[in-house]
mmCIF file of C-alpha atoms and ligand atoms in Angstrom:
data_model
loop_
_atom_site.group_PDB
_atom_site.id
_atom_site.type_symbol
_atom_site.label_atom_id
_atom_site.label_comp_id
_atom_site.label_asym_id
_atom_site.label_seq_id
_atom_site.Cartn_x
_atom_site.Cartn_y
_atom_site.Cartn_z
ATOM 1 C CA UNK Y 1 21.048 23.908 12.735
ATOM 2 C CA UNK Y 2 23.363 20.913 12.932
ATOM 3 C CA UNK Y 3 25.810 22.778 15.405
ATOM 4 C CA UNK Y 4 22.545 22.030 17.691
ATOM 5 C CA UNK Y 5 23.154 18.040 16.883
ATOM 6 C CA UNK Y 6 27.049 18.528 16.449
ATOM 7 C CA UNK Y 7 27.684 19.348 20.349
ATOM 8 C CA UNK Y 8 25.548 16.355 21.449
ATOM 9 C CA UNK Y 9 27.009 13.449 22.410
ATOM 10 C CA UNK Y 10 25.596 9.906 22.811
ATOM 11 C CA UNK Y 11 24.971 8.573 25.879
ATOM 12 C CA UNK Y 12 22.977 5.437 25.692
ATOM 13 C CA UNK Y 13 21.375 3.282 23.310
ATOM 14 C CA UNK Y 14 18.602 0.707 23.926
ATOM 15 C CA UNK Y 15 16.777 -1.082 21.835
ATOM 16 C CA UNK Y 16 13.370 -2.616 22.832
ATOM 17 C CA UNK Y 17 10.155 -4.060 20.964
ATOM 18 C CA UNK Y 18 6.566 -3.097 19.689
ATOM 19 C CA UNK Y 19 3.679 -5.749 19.585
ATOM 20 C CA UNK Y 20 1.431 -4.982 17.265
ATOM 21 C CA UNK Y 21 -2.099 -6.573 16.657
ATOM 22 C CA UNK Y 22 -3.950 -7.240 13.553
ATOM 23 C CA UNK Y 23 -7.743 -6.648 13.879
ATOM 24 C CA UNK Y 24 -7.879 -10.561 12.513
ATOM 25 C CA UNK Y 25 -5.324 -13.569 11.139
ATOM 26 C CA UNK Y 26 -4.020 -11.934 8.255
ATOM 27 C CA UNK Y 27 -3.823 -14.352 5.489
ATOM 28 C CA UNK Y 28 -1.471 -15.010 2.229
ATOM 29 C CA UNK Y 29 -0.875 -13.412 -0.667
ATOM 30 C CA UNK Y 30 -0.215 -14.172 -4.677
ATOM 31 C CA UNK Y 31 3.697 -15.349 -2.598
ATOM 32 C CA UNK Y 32 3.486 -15.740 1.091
ATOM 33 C CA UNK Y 33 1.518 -17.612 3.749
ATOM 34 C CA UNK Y 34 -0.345 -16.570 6.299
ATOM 35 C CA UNK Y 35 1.210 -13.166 7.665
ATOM 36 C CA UNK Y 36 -0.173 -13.751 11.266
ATOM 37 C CA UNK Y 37 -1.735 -11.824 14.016
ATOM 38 C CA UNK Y 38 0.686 -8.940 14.828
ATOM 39 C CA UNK Y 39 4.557 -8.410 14.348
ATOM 40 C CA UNK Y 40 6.773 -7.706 17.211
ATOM 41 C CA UNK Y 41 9.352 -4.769 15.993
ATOM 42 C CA UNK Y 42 12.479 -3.834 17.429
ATOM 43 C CA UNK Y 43 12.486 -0.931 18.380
ATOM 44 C CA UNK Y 44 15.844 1.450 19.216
ATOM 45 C CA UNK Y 45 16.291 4.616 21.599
ATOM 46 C CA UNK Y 46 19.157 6.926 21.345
ATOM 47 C CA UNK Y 47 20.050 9.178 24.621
ATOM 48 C CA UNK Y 48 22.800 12.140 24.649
ATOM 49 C CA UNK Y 49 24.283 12.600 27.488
ATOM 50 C CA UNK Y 50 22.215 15.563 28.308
ATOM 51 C CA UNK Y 51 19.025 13.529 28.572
ATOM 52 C CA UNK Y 52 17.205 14.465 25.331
ATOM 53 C CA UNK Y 53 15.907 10.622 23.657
ATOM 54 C CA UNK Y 54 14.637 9.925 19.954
ATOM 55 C CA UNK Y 55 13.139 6.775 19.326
ATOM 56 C CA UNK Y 56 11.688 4.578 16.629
ATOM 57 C CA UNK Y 57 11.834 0.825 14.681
ATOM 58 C CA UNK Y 58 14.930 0.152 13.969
ATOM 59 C CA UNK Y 59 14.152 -2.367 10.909
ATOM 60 C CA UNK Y 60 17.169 -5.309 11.569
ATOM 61 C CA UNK Y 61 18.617 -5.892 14.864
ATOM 62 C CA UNK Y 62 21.293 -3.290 15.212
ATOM 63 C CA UNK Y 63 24.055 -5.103 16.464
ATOM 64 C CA UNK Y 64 26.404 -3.762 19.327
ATOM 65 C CA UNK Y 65 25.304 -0.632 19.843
ATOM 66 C CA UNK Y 66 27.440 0.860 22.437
ATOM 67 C CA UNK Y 67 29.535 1.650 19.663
ATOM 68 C CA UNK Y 68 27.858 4.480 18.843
ATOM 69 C CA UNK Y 69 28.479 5.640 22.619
ATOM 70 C CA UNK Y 70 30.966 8.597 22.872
ATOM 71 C CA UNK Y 71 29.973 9.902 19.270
ATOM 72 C CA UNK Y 72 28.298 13.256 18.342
ATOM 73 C CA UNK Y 73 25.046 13.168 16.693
ATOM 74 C CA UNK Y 74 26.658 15.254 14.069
ATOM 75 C CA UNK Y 75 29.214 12.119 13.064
ATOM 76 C CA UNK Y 76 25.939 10.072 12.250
ATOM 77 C CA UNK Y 77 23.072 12.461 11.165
ATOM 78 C CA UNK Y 78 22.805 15.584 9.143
ATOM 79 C CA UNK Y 79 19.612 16.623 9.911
ATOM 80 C CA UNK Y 80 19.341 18.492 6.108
ATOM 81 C CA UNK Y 81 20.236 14.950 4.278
ATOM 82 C CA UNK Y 82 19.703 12.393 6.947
ATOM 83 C CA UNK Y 83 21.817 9.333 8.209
ATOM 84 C CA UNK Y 84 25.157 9.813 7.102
ATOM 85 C CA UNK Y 85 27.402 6.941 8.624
ATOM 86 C CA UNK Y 86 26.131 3.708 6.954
ATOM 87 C CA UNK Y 87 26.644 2.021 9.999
ATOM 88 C CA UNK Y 88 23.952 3.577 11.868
ATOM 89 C CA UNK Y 89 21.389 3.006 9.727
ATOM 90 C CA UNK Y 90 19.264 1.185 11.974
ATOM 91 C CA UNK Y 91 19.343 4.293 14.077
ATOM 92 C CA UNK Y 92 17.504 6.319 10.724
ATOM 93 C CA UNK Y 93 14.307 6.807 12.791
ATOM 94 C CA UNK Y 94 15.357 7.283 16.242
ATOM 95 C CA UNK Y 95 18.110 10.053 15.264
ATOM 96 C CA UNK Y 96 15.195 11.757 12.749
ATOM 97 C CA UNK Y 97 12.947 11.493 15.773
ATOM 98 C CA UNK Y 98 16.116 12.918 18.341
ATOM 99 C CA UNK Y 99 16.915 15.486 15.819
ATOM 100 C CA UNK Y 100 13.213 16.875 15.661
ATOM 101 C CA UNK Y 101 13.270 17.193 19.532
ATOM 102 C CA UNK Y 102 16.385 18.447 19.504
ATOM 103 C CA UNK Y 103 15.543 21.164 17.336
ATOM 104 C CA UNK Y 104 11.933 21.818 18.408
ATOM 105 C CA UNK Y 105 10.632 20.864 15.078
ATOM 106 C CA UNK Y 106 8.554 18.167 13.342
ATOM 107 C CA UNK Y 107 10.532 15.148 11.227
ATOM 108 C CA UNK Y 108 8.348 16.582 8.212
ATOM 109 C CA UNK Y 109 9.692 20.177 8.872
ATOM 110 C CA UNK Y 110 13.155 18.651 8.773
ATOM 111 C CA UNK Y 111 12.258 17.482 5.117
ATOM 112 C CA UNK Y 112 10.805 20.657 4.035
ATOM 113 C CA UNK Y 113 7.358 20.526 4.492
ATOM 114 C CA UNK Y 114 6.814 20.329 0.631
ATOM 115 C CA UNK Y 115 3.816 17.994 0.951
ATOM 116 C CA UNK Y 116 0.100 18.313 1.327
ATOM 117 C CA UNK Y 117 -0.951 18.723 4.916
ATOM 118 C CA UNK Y 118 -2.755 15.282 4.687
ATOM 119 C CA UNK Y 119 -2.891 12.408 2.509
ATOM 120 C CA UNK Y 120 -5.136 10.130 1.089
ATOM 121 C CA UNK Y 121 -4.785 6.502 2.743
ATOM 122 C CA UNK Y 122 -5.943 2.634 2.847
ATOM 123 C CA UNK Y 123 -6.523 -0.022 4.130
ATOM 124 C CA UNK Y 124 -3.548 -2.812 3.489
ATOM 125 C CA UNK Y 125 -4.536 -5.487 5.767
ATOM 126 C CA UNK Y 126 -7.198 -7.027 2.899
ATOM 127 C CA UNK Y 127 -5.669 -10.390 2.181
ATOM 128 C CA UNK Y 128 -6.817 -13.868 0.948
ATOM 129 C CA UNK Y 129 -9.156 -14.520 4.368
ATOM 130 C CA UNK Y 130 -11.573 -16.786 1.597
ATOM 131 C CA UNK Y 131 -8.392 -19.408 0.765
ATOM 132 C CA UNK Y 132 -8.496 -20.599 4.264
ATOM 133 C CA UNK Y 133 -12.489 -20.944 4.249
ATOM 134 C CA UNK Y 134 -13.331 -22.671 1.543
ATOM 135 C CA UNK Y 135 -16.756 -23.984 2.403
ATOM 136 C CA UNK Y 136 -17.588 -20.092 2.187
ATOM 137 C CA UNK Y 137 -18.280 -17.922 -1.156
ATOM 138 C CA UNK Y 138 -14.492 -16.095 -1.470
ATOM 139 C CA UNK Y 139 -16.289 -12.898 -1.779
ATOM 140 C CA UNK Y 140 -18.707 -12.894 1.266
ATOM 141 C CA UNK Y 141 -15.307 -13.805 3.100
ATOM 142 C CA UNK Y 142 -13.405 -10.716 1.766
ATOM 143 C CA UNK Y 143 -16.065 -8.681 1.838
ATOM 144 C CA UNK Y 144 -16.236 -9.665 5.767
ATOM 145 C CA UNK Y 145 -12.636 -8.518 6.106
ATOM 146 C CA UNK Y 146 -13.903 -5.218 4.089
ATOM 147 C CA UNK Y 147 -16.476 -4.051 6.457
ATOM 148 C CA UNK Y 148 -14.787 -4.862 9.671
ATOM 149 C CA UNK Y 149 -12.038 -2.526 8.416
ATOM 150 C CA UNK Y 150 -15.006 -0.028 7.688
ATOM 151 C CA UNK Y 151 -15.877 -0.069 10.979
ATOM 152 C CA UNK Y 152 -12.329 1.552 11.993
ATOM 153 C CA UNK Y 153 -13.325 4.587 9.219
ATOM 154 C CA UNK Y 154 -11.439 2.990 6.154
ATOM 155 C CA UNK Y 155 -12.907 4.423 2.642
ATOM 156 C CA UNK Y 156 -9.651 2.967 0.573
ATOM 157 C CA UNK Y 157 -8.951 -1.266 0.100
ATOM 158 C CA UNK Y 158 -6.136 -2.601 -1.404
ATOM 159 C CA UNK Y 159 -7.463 -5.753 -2.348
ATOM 160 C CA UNK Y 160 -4.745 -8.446 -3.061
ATOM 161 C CA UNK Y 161 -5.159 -10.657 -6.060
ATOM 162 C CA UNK Y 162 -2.950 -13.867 -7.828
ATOM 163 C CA UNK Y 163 -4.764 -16.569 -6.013
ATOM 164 C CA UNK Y 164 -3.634 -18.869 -9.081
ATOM 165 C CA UNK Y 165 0.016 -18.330 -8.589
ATOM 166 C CA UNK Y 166 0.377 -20.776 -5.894
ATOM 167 C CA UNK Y 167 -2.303 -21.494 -3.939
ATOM 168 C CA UNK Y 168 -5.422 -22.623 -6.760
ATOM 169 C CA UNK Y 169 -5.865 -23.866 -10.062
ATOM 170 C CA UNK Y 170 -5.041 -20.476 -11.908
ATOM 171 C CA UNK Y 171 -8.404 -20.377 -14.201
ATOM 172 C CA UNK Y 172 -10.304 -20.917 -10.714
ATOM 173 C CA UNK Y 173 -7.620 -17.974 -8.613
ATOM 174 C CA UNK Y 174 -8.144 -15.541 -11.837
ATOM 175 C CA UNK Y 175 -12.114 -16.256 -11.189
ATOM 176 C CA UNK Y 176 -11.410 -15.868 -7.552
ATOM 177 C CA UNK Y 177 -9.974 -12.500 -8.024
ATOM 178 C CA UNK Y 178 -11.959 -11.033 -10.116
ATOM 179 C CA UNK Y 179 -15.347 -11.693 -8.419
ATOM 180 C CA UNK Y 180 -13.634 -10.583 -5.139
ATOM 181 C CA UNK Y 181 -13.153 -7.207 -6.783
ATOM 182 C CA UNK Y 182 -16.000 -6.846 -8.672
ATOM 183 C CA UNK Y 183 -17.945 -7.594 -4.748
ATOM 184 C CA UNK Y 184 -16.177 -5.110 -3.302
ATOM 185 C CA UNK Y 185 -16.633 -2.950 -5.969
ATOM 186 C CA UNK Y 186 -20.446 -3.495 -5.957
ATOM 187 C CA UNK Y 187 -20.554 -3.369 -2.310
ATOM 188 C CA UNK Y 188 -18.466 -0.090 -1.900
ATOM 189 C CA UNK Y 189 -19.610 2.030 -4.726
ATOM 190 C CA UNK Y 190 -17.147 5.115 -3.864
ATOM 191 C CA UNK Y 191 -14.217 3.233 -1.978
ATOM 192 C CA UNK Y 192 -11.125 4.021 -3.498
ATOM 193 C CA UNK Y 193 -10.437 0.325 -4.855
ATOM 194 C CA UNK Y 194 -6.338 -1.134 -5.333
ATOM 195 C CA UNK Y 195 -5.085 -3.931 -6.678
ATOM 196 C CA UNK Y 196 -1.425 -5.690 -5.781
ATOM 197 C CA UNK Y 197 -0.905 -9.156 -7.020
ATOM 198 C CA UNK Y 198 2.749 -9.440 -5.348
ATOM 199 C CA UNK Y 199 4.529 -10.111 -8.693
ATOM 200 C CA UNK Y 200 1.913 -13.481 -8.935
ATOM 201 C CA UNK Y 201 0.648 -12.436 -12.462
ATOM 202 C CA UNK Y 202 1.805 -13.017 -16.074
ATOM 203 C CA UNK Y 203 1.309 -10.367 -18.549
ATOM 204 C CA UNK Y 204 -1.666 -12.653 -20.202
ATOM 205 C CA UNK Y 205 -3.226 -12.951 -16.557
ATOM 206 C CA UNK Y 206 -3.124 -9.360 -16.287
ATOM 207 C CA UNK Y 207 -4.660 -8.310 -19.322
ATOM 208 C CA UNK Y 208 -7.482 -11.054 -18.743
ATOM 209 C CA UNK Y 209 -7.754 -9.543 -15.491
ATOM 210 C CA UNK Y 210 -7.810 -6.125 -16.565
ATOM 211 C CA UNK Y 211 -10.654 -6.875 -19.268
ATOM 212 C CA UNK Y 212 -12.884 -8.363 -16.781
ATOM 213 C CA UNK Y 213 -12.584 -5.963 -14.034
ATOM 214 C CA UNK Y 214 -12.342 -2.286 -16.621
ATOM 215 C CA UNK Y 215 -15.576 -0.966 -15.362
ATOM 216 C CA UNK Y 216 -14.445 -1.440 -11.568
ATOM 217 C CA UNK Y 217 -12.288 2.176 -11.725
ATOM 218 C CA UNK Y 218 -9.450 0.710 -10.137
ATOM 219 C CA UNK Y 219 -7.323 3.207 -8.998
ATOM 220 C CA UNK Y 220 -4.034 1.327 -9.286
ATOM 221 C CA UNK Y 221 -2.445 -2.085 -10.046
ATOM 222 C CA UNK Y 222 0.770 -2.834 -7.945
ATOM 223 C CA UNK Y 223 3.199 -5.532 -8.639
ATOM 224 C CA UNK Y 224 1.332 -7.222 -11.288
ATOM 225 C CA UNK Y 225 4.486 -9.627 -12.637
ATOM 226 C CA UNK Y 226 8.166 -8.994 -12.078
ATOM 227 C CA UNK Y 227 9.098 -4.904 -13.769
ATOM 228 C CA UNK Y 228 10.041 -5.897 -17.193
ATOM 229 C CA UNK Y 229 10.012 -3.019 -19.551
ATOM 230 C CA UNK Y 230 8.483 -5.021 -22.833
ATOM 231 C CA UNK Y 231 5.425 -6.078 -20.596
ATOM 232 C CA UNK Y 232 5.269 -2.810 -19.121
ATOM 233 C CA UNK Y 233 5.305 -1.557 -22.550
ATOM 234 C CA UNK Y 234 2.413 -3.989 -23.496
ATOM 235 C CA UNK Y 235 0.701 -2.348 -20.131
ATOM 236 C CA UNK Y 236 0.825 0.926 -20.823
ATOM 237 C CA UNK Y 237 -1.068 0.572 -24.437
ATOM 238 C CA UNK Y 238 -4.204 -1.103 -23.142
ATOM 239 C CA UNK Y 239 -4.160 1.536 -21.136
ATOM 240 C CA UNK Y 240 -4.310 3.715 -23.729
ATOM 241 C CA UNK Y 241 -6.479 2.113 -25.586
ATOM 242 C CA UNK Y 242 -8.869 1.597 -22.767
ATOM 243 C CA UNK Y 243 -8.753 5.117 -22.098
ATOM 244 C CA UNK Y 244 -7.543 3.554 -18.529
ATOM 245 C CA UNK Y 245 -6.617 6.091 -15.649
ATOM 246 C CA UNK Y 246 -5.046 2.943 -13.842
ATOM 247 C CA UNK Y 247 -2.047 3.919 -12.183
ATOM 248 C CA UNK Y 248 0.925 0.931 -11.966
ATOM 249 C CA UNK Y 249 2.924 0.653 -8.858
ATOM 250 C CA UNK Y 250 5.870 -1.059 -8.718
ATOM 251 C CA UNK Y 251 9.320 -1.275 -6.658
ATOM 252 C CA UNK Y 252 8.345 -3.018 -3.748
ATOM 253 C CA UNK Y 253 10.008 -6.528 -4.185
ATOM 254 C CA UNK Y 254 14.051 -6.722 -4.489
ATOM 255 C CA UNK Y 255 13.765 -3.306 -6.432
ATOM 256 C CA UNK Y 256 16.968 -2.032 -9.285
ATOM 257 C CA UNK Y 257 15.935 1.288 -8.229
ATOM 258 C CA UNK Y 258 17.166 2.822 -10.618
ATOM 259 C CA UNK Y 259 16.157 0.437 -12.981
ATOM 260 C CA UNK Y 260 12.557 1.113 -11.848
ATOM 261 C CA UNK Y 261 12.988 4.994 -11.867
ATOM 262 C CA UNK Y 262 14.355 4.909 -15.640
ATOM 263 C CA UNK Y 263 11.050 2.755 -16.236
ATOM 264 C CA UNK Y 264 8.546 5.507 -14.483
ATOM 265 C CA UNK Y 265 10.568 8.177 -16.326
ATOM 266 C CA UNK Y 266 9.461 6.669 -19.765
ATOM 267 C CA UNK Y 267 5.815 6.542 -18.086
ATOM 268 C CA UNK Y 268 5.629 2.651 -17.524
ATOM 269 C CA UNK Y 269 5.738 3.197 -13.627
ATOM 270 C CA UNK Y 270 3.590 5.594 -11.812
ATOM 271 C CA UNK Y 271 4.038 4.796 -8.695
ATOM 272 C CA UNK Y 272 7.502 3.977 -6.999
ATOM 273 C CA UNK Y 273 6.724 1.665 -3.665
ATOM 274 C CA UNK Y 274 10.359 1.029 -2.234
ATOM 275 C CA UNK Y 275 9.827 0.031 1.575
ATOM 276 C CA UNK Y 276 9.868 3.249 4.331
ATOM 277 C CA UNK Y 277 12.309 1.284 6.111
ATOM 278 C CA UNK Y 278 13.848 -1.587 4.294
ATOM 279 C CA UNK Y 279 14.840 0.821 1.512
ATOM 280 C CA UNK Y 280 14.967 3.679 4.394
ATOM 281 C CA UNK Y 281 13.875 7.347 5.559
ATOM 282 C CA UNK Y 282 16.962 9.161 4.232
ATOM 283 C CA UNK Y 283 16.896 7.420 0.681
ATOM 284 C CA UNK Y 284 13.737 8.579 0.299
ATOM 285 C CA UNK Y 285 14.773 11.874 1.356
ATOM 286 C CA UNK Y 286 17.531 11.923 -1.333
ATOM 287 C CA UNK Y 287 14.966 10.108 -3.899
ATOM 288 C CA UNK Y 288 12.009 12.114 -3.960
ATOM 289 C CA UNK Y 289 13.394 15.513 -5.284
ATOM 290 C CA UNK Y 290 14.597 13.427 -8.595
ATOM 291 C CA UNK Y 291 10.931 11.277 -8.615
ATOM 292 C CA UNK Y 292 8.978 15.186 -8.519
ATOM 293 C CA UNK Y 293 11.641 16.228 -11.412
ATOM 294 C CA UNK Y 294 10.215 13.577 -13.609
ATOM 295 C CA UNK Y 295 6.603 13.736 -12.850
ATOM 296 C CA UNK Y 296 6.522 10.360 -10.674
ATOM 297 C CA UNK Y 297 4.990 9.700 -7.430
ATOM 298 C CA UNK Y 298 5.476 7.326 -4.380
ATOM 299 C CA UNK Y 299 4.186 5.298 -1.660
ATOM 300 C CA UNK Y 300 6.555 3.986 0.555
ATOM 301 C CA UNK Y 301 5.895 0.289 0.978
ATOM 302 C CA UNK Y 302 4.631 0.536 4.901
ATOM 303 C CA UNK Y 303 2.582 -3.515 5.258
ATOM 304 C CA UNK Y 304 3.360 -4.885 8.464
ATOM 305 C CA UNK Y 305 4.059 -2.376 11.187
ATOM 306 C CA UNK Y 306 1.918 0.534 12.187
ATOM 307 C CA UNK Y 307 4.392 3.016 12.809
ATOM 308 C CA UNK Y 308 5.495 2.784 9.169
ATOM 309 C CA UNK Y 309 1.998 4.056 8.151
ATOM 310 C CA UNK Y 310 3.008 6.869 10.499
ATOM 311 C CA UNK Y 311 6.842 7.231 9.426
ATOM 312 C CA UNK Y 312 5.198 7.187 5.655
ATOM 313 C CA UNK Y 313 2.802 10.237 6.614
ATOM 314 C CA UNK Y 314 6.038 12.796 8.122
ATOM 315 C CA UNK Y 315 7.404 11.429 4.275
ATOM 316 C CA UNK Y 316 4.725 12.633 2.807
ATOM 317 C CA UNK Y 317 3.887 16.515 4.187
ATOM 318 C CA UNK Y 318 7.753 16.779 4.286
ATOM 319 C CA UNK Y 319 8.373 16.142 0.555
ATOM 320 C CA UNK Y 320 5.094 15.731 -1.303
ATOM 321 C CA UNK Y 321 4.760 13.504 -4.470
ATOM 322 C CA UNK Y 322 3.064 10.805 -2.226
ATOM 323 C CA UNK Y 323 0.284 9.864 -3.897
ATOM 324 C CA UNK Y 324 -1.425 7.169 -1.140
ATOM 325 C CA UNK Y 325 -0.615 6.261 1.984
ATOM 326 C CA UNK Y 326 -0.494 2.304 3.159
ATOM 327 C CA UNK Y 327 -2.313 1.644 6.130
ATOM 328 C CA UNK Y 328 -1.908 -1.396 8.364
ATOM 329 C CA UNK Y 329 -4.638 -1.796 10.008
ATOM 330 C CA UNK Y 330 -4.604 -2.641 14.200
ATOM 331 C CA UNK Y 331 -3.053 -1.052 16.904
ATOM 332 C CA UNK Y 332 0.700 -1.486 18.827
ATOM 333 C CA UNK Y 333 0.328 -2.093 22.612
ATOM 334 C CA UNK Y 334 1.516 1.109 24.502
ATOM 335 C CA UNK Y 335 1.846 3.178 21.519
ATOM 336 C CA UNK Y 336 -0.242 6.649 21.221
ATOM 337 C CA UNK Y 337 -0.472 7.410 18.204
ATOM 338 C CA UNK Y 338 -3.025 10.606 19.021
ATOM 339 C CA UNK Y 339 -1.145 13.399 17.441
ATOM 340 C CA UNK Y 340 -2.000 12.335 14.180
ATOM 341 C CA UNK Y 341 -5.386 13.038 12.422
ATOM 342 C CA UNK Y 342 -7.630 10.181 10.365
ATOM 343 C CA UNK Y 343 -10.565 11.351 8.479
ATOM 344 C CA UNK Y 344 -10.978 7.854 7.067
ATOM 345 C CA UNK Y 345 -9.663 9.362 3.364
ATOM 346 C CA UNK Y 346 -6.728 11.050 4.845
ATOM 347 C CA UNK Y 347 -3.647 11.080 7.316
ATOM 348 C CA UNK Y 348 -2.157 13.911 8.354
ATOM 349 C CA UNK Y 349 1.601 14.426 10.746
ATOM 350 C CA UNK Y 350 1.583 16.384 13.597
ATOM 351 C CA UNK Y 351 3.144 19.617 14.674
ATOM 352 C CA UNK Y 352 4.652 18.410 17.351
ATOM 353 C CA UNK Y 353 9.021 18.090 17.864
ATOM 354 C CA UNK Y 354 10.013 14.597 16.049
ATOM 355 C CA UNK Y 355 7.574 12.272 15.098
ATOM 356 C CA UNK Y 356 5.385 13.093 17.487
ATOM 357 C CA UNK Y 357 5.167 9.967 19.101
ATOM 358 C CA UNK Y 358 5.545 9.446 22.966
ATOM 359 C CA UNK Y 359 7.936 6.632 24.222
ATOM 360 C CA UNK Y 360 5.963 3.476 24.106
ATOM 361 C CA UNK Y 361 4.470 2.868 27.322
ATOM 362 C CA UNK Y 362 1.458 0.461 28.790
ATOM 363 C CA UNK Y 363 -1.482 0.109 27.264
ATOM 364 C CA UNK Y 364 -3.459 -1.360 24.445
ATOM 365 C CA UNK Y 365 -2.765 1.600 22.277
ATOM 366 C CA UNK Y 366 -4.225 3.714 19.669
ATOM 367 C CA UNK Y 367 -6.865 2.545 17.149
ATOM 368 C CA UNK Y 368 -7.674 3.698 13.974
ATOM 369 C CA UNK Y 369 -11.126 4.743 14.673
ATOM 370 C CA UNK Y 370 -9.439 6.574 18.084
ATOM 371 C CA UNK Y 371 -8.163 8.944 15.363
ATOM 372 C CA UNK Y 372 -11.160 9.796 13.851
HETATM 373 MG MG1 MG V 401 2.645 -4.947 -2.412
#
């Protein structure tokens, strides 16, 4: 199939930008400030000189790009492995999306189809709303945050926690946290509940954490303090002797990869969460045979920009082992997002030649609940 892409020629590339808009002012977390209304993404379009076009975020600023003008397809992209020229690599999504038109098949057919049709997914866009209204109760705040996300057919929170690390007292964040989750919990009886404390935990904070929160069937802790294998170690045995079914995420942050795959293949790490784009589309491709060898799943890191959620979901019926989907909540202007399906637990990708997502156009664009 790559004599298909090997003929082709480039033609033009463009590159462009997404705005995308938070339902609300997303606030910090356990390490950053507020995290704003909406990012704008660049965006970057690759034409051959027959006409056919692949688009899709292009993560950093490309640089020049009519240097790729004049080149085959074939010289950057293989469509069995991926990008193959390090130098297009912010091109990863738009020649996955060009080489799934160009073939007539979907970006997750490309990958195999080895995943479920759908996958479970929340809601990432819960953040620490109560720090910047203090007058209020933090967990009527959250909770606020909580239902208006409901309202767009979310069943799954990631709640973030680590107030303490920076922004309170840490006896008075570790209260803060834990009566968040144990309001959502009470409020939300069968949400699937997460937990990501962006590194902002110590091992001692975790455990206390942990203790006061064990009845709250949290379905996984992410990032709790910075990988370490002896704290992992000390993890892993009050999960054991909790009888915990607590999955830990972890691999998000400035991830050793490989460091962080020889920790989830001694059972310390469940969950690898290297970022769809950051880390990239064809790494994961290459990763993900090696994670289902040893028994470990993912979630591609997708906070910030929609179409990650989306870019995250072809990952995920292409090559399996993806055990939740992150959702930002929101919508881009001018992007359709229609082709894919949202039962509020689950996300499925399209059938359609690429990703399945029209050029961006005008428009306010999709909405989570316009999935439903
Ligand atoms: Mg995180």
């Amino acid at each position: 199939m790559s004599d298909e892409l090997g003929r082709r020629r480039i033609g033009r590339v463009e590159t462009g930008s997404l705005t995308g808009r938070y339902p609300r002012l997303i606030g910090k977390n356990a390490r950053l400030g507020d995290h704003g209304r909406g990012p704008v993404s660049t965006t970057v379009t690759v034409e051959t000189t027959d006409g056919l076009r692949g688009w899709g975020l292009a993560g950093a600023v490309p640089g020049p790009v009519e240097r790729f003008v004049g080149r085959t397809v074939g010289e950057l992209f293989d469509p069995v492995t991926g990008v193959v020229d390090p130098d297009a690599r912010a091109l990863d999504l738009a020649l996955h999306d060009l080489a799934g038109r160009a073939l007539d098949l979907p970006v997750h057919r490309l990958l195999g189809t080895a995943g479920p049709q759908t996958t479970p997914v929340y809601d990432g866009g819960i953040y620490f709303s109560d720090l910047d209204a203090r007058d209020r109760p933090a967990a009527g705040v959250v909770l606020a945050d909580v239902a208006e996300d409901a309202t767009d057919g979310f069943a799954a929170f990631k709640l973030k926690i680590g107030r303490g690390h920076r922004w309170t007292d840490p006896a008075d964040g570790l209260a803060r946290d834990v009566a968040v989750t144990r309001a959502v919990r009470d409020a939300h009886p069968d949400a699937v509940l997460l937990v990501d404390a962006n590194d902002g935990y110590d091992l001692a904070t975790t455990l206390r954490y942990l203790d006061a929160t064990a009845d709250c069937g949290l379905f996984w802790l992410e990032e709790p303090f910075v990988e370490n294998r002896s704290d992992l170690e000390v993890l892993r045995r009050w999960r054991d002797e909790n009888g915990s079914s607590l999955l830990v995420a972890d691999g998000e942050t400035c991830p050793d990869v490989e460091a962080v795959v020889a920790l989830a293949a001694d059972g310390l790490v469940d969950v690898l969460l290297m970022d769809v784009i950051g880390f990239g589309f064809t790494a994961w491709r290459s990763l993900v045979p090696r994670l289902a060898g040893l028994g470990v799943a993912s979630s591609p890191h997708a906070w910030g920009e929609l179409p990650k959620t989306l870019y995250a979901a072809q990952l995920a019926r292409g090559l399996g082992t993806v055990v939740q989907l992150e959702a930002v909540p929101g919508r881009v202007d001018g992007l359709d997002t229609s082709a894919y399906r949202f039962d509020g637990r689950s996300l499925g990708a399209p059938d359609l030649p690429g990703f399945g997502l029209p050029e961006p156009g005008s428009g306010p664009g999709t909405r989570w609940r316009d999935l439903l």
